[in-house]
Short mmCIF file of C-alpha atoms in Angstrom, two decimals:
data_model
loop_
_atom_site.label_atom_id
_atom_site.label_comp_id
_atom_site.label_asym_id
_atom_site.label_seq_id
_atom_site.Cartn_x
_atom_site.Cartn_y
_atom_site.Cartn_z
CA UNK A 1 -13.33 -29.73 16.36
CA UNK A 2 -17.38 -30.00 17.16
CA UNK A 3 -19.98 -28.90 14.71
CA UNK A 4 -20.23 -25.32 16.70
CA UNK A 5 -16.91 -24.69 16.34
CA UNK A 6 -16.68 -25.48 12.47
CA UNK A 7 -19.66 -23.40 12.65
CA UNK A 8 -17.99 -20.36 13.88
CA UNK A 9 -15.12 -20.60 12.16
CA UNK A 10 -16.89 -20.76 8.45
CA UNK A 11 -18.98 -17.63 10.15
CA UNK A 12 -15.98 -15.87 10.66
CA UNK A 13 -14.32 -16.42 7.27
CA UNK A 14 -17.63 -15.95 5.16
CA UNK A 15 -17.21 -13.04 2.38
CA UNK A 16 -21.00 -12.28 0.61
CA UNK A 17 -20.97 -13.61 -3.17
CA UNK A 18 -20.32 -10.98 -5.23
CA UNK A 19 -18.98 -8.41 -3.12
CA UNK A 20 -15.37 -7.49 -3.86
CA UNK A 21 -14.41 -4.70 -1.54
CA UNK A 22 -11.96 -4.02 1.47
CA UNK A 23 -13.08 -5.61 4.48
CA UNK A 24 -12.48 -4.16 8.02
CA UNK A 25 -11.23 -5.50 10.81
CA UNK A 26 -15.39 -5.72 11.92
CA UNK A 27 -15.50 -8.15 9.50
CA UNK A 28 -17.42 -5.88 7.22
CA UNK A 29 -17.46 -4.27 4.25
CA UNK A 30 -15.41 -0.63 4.35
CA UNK A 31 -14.37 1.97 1.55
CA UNK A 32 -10.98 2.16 2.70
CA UNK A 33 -8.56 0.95 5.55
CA UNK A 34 -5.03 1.19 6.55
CA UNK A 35 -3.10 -1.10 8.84
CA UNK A 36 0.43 0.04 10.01
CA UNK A 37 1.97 -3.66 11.22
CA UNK A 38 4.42 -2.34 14.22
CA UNK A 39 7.69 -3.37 14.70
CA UNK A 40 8.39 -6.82 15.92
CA UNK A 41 9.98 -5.33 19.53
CA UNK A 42 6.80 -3.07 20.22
CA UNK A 43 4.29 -4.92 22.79
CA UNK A 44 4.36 -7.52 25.27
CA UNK A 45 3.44 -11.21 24.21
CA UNK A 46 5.33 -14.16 23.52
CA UNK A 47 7.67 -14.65 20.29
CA UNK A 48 4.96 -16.62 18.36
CA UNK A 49 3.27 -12.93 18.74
CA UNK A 50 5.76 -11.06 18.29
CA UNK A 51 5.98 -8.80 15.02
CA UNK A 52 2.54 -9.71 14.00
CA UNK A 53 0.79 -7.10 15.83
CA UNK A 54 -0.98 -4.28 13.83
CA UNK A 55 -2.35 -0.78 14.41
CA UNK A 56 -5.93 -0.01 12.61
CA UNK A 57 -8.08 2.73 10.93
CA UNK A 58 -10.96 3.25 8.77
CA UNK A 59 -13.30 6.53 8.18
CA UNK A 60 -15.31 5.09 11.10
CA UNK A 61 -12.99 3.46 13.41
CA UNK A 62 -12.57 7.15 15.36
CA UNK A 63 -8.75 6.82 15.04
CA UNK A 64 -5.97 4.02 15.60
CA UNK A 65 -7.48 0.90 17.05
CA UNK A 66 -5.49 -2.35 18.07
CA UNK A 67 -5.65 -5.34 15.13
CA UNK A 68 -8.60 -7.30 15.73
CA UNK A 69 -6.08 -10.26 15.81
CA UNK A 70 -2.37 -10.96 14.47
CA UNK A 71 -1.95 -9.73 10.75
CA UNK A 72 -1.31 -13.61 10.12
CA UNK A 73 -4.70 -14.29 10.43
CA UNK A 74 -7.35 -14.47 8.01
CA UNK A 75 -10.20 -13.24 9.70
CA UNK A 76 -8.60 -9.80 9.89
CA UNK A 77 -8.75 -6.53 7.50
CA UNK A 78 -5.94 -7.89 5.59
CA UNK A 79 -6.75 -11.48 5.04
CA UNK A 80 -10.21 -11.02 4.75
CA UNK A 81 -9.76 -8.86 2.01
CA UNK A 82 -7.55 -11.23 -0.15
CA UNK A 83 -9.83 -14.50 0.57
CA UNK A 84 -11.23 -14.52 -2.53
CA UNK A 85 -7.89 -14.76 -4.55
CA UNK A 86 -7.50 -17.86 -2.77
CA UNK A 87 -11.05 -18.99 -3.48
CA UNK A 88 -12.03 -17.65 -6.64
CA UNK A 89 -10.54 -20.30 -9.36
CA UNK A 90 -13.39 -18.21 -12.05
CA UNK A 91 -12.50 -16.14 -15.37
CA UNK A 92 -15.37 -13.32 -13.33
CA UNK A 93 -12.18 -12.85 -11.08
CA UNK A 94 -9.39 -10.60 -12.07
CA UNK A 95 -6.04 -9.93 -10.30
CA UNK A 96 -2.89 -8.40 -10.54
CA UNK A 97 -0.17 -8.87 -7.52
CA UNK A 98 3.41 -7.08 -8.00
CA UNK A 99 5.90 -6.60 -5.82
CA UNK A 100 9.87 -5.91 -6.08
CA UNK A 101 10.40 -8.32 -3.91
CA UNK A 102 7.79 -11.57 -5.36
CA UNK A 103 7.20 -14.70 -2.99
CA UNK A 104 9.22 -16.71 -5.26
CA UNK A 105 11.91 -14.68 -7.18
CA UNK A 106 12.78 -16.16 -10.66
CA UNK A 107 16.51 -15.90 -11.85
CA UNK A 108 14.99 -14.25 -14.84
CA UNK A 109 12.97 -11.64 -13.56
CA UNK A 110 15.38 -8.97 -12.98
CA UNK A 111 13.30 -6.68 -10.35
CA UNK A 112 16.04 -3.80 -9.82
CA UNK A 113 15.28 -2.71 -13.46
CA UNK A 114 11.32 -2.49 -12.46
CA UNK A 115 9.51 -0.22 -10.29
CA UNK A 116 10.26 0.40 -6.28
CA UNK A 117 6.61 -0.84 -5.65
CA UNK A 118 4.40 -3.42 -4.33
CA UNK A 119 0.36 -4.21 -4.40
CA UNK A 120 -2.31 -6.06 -5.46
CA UNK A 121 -5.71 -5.03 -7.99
CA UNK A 122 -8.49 -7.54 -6.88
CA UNK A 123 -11.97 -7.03 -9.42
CA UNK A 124 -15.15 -8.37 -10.49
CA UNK A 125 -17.48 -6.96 -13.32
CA UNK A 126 -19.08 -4.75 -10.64
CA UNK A 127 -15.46 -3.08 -8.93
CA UNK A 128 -13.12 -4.68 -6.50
CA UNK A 129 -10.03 -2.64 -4.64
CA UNK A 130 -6.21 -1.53 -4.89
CA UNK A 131 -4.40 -2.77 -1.93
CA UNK A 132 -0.68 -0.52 -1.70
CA UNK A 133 1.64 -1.65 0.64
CA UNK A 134 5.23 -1.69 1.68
CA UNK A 135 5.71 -6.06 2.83
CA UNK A 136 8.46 -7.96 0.74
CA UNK A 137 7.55 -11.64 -0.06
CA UNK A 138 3.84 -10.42 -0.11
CA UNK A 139 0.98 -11.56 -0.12
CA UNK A 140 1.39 -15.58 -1.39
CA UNK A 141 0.34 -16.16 -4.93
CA UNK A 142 -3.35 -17.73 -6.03
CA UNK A 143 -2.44 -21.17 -6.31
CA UNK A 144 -0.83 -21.33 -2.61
CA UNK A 145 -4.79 -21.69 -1.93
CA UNK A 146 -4.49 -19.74 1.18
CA UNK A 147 -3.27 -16.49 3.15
CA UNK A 148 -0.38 -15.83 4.63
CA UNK A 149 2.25 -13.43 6.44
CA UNK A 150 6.08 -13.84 5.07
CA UNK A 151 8.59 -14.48 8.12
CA UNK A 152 10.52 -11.86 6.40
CA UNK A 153 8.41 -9.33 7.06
CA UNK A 154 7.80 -9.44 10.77
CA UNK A 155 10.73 -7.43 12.22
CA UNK A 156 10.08 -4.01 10.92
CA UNK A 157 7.11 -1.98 10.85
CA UNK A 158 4.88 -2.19 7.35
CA UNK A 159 2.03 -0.25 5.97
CA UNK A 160 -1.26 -1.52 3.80
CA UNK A 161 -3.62 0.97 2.40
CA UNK A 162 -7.04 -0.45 0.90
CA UNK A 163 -9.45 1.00 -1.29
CA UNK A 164 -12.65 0.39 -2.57
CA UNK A 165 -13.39 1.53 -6.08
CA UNK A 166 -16.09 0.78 -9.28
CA UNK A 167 -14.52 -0.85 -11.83
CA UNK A 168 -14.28 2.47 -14.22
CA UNK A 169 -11.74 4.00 -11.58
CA UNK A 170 -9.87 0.74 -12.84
CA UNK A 171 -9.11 2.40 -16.46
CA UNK A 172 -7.13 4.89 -14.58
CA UNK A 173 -5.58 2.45 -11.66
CA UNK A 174 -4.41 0.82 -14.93
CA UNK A 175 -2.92 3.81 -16.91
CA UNK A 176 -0.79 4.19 -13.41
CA UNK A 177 0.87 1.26 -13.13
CA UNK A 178 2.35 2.18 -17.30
CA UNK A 179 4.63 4.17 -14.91
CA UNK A 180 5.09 2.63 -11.71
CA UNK A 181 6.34 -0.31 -14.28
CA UNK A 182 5.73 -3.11 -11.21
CA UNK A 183 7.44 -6.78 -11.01
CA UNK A 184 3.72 -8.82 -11.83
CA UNK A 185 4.63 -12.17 -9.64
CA UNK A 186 0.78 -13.96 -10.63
CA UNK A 187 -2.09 -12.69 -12.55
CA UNK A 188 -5.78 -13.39 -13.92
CA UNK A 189 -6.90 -11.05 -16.66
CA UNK A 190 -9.21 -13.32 -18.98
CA UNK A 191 -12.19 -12.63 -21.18
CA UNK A 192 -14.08 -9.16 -21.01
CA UNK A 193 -11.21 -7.70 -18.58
CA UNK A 194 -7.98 -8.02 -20.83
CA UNK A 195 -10.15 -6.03 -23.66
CA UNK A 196 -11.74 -3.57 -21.32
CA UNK A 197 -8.36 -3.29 -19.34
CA UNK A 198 -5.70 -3.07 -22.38
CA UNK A 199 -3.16 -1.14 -20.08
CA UNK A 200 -3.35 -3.88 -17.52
CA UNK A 201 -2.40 -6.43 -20.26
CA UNK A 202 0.42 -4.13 -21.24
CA UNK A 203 1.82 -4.43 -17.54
CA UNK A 204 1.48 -8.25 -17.18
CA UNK A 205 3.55 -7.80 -20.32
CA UNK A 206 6.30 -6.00 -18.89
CA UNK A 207 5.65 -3.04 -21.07
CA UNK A 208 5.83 0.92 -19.79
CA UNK A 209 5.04 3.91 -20.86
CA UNK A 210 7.51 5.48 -23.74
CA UNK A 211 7.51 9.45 -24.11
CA UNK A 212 7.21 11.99 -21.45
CA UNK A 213 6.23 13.35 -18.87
CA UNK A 214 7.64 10.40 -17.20
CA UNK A 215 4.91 10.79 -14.16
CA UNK A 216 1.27 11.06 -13.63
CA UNK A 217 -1.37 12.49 -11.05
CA UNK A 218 -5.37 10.99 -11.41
CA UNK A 219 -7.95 11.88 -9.39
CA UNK A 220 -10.13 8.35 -7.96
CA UNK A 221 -12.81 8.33 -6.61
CA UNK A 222 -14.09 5.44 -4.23
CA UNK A 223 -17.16 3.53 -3.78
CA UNK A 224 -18.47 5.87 -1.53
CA UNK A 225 -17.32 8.97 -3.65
CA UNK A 226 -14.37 9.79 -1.25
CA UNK A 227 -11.97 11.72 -3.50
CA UNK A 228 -8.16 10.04 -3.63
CA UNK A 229 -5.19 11.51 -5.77
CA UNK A 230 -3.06 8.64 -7.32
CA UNK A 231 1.14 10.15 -7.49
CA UNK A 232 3.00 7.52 -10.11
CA UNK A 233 6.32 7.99 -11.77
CA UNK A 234 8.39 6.27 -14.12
CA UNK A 235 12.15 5.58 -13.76
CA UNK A 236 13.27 7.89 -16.50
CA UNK A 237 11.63 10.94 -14.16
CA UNK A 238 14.76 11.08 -12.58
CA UNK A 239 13.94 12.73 -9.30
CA UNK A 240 12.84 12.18 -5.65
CA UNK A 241 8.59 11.38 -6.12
CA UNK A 242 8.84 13.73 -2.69
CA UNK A 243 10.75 16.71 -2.90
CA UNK A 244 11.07 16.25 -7.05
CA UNK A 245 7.26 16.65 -7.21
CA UNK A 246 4.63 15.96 -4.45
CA UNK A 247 5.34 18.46 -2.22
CA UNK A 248 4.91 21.26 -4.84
CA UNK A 249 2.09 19.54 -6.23
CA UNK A 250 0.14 19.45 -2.38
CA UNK A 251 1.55 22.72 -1.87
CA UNK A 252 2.69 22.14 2.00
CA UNK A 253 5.56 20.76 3.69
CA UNK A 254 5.89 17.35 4.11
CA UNK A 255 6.71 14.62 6.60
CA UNK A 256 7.94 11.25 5.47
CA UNK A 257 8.32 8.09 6.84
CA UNK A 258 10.56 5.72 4.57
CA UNK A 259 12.82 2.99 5.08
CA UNK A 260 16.56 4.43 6.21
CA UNK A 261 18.45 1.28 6.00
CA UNK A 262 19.04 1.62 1.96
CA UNK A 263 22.03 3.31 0.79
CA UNK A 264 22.23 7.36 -0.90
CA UNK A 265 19.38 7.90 1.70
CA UNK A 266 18.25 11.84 0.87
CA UNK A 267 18.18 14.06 3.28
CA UNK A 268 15.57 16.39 4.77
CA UNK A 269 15.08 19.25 1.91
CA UNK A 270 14.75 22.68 1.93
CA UNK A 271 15.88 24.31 -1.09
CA UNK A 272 11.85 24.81 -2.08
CA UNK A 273 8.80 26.89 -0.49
CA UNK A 274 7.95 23.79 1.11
CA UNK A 275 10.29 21.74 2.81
CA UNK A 276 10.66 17.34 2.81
CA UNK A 277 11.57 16.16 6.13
CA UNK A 278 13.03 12.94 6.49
CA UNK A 279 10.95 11.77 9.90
CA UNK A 280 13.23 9.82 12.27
CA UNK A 281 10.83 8.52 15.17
CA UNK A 282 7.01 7.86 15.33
CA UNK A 283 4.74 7.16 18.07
CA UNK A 284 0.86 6.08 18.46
CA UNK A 285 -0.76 8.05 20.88
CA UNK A 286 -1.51 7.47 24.68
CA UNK A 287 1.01 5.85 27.45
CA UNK A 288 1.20 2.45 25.90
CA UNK A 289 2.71 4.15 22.69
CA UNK A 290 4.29 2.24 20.66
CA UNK A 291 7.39 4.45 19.90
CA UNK A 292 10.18 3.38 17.40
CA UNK A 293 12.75 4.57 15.03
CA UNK A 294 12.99 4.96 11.55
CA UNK A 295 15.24 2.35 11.19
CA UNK A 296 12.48 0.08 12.57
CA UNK A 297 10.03 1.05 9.85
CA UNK A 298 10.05 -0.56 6.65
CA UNK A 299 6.63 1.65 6.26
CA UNK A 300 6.47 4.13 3.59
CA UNK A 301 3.59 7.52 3.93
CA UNK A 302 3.97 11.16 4.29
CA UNK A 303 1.54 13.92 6.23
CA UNK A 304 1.31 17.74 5.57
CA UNK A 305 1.88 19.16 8.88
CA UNK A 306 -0.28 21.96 8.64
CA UNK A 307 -3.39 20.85 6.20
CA UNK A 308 -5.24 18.23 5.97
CA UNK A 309 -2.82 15.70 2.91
CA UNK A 310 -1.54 12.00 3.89
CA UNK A 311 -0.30 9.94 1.68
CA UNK A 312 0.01 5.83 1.92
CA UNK A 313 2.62 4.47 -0.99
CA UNK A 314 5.27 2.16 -2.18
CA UNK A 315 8.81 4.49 -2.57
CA UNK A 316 12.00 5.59 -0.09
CA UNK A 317 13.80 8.83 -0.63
CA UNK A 318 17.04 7.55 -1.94
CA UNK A 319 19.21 8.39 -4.83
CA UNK A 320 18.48 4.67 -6.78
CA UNK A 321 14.53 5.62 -6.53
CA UNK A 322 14.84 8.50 -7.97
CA UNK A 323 15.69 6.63 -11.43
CA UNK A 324 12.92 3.98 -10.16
CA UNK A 325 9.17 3.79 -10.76
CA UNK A 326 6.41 3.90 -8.05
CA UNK A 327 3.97 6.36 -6.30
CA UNK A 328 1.50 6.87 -3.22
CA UNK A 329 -2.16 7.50 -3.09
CA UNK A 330 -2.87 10.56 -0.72
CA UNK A 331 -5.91 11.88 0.17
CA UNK A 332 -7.76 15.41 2.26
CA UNK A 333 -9.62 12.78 4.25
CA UNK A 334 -10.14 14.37 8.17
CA UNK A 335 -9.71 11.00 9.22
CA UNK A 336 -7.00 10.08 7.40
CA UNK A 337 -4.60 13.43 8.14
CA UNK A 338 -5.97 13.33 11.88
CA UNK A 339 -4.38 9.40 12.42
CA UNK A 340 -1.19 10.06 10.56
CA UNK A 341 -0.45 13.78 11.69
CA UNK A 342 0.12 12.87 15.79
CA UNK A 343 2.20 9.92 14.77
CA UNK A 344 5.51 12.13 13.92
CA UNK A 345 7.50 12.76 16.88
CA UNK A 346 11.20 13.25 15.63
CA UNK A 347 12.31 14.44 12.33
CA UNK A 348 15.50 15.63 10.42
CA UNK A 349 16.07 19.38 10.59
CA UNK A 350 17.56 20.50 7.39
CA UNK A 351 21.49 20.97 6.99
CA UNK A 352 22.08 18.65 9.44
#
């Protein structure tokens, strides 16, 4: 490789010192992003391509754009974000990554008991970001030195939500995942950040909350003061985080995309004012689509129909979740509701 290249390429991977925040697919800075990772048959290409693609959005993006690259790479919104846990080897770096589903399972770590949920908490002593998201085997821990995208998740579709916050939304992030009760897979929480963050040090622990209620709603608020309500449950709630709770609690009917190939899957549900429906098909917008099934999507959000709620989290609607932990983040953003809304085109009537 010549000097221009090497040139390019350190240009291209560059984060500015001392700014932890999600980074967009423009390689800069953004308050929040999602990417929805589309199904492996979606899209022409070749099969080094192939289930790597990704659809994205941010407040400014004006809607669902196609991935800057392959969600491999790490020079996209993904990748770029999580550079410096595979950079930073400082104790002015703290990190949480959980997941149900950890890059290396350990024969003692028995995740069934632990929450249905997967992310990662990336901070300085200024702020950082919570990154939600729905990938098994994801993302690598620190000491692999560099990012990656599991093989295992590349057939099915996959949602990442990332959001920008100070680091005194992080007391409450904290209190959240008491309930969620995640599988921690690799950690940093040294110095100042283990006594200002007690509850984090609890959940490297393995501990949980102990009394009721067994589930919690916060109110965060972003770097840029967009407003973001944070849904967590324990296990001992006993219900679907859906129709058991967040559709009373938003007050509309909801539309949810979850992963159909578990077992006890719960159907669409009615018995309430507002009604859970199970969606069974989405599509992106335009001629080129892409359309695909439910059974396609390991993805996991929900949209109000009528007003402006979507939600980005971690849980199915099946009857072993209910008795699980996890939650979604949902927010009134216009830009937010108007990407998710158009994407359902085939649901589950009720009593069907």
């Amino acid at each position: 490789m010549d000097a221009l290249s090497l040139l390019l390429s350190a240009a291209l991977l560059w984060v500015p010192v001392g700014t932890l925040t999600c980074y967009g697919d423009s390689g800069q800075p953004v308050d929040w992003f999602v990417v929805y990772k589309l199904p492996a048959h979606t899209g022409p290409g070749d099969a080094a391509q192939r289930g790597l693609r990704y659809k994205y959005l941010d407040e400014d993006s004006g809607g669902w754009r196609d991935g800057a690259g392959l969600i491999s790479s790490s020079t996209g919104a993904v990748g770029r974000s999580l550079l410096p846990l595979y950079r930073n080897t400082t104790s002015q770096l703290a990190f949480l990554l959980y997941n149900d589903q950890p890059p290396r399972p350990s024969g003692s770590q028995d995740s069934s008991s632990r929450g249905h949920t997967k992310g990662v908490l990336l901070l300085d002593q200024e702020g950082g970001f919570w990154l939600i998201h729905s990938v098994p085997n994801f993302p690598p821990p620190a000491s692999s030195a560099a990012y990656s995208w599991p093989p295992s998740a590349r057939n099915y579709g996959q949602t990442l939500i990332c959001v920008s916050f100070p680091l005194t939304q992080f007391l409450d992030i904290s209190r959240q995942l008491t309930y969620t009760y995640p599988l921690v897979y690799d950690h940093r929480l040294e110095g100042d950040f283990a006594q200002k963050f007690p509850h984090l040090e609890e959940v490297v622990k393995g501990h949980h909350v102990r009394q009721g209620p067994w589930n919690s709603s916060v109110t965060l608020t972003s770097n840029k003061g967009h407003v973001f309500q944070s849904f967590a449950k324990f296990g001992n709630f006993g219900d679907d985080l859906y129709s058991g709770w967040l559709v009373e609690a938003l007050g509309s009917d909801l539309q949810v995309q979850f992963w159909q190939r578990s077992s006890g899957i719960l159907p669409s549900n009615c018995s309430g004012v507002q009604h859970v429906l199970d969606v069974t098909q989405t599509a992106f917008p335009g001629l080129a689509g892409p359309a695909f099934n439910a059974t396609e999507d390991h993805s996991k959000w929900c949209v109000a129909p009528e007003r402006p709620w979507a939600c980005v989290g971690d849980m199915n609607r099946n009857k072993r979740e209910e008795h699980r932990g996890g939650g979604t983040l949902c927010a009134q953003l216009p830009a937010l509701w108007k990407a998710f809304q158009p994407l359902v085109k085939a649901w589950e009537p009720c009593g069907k």
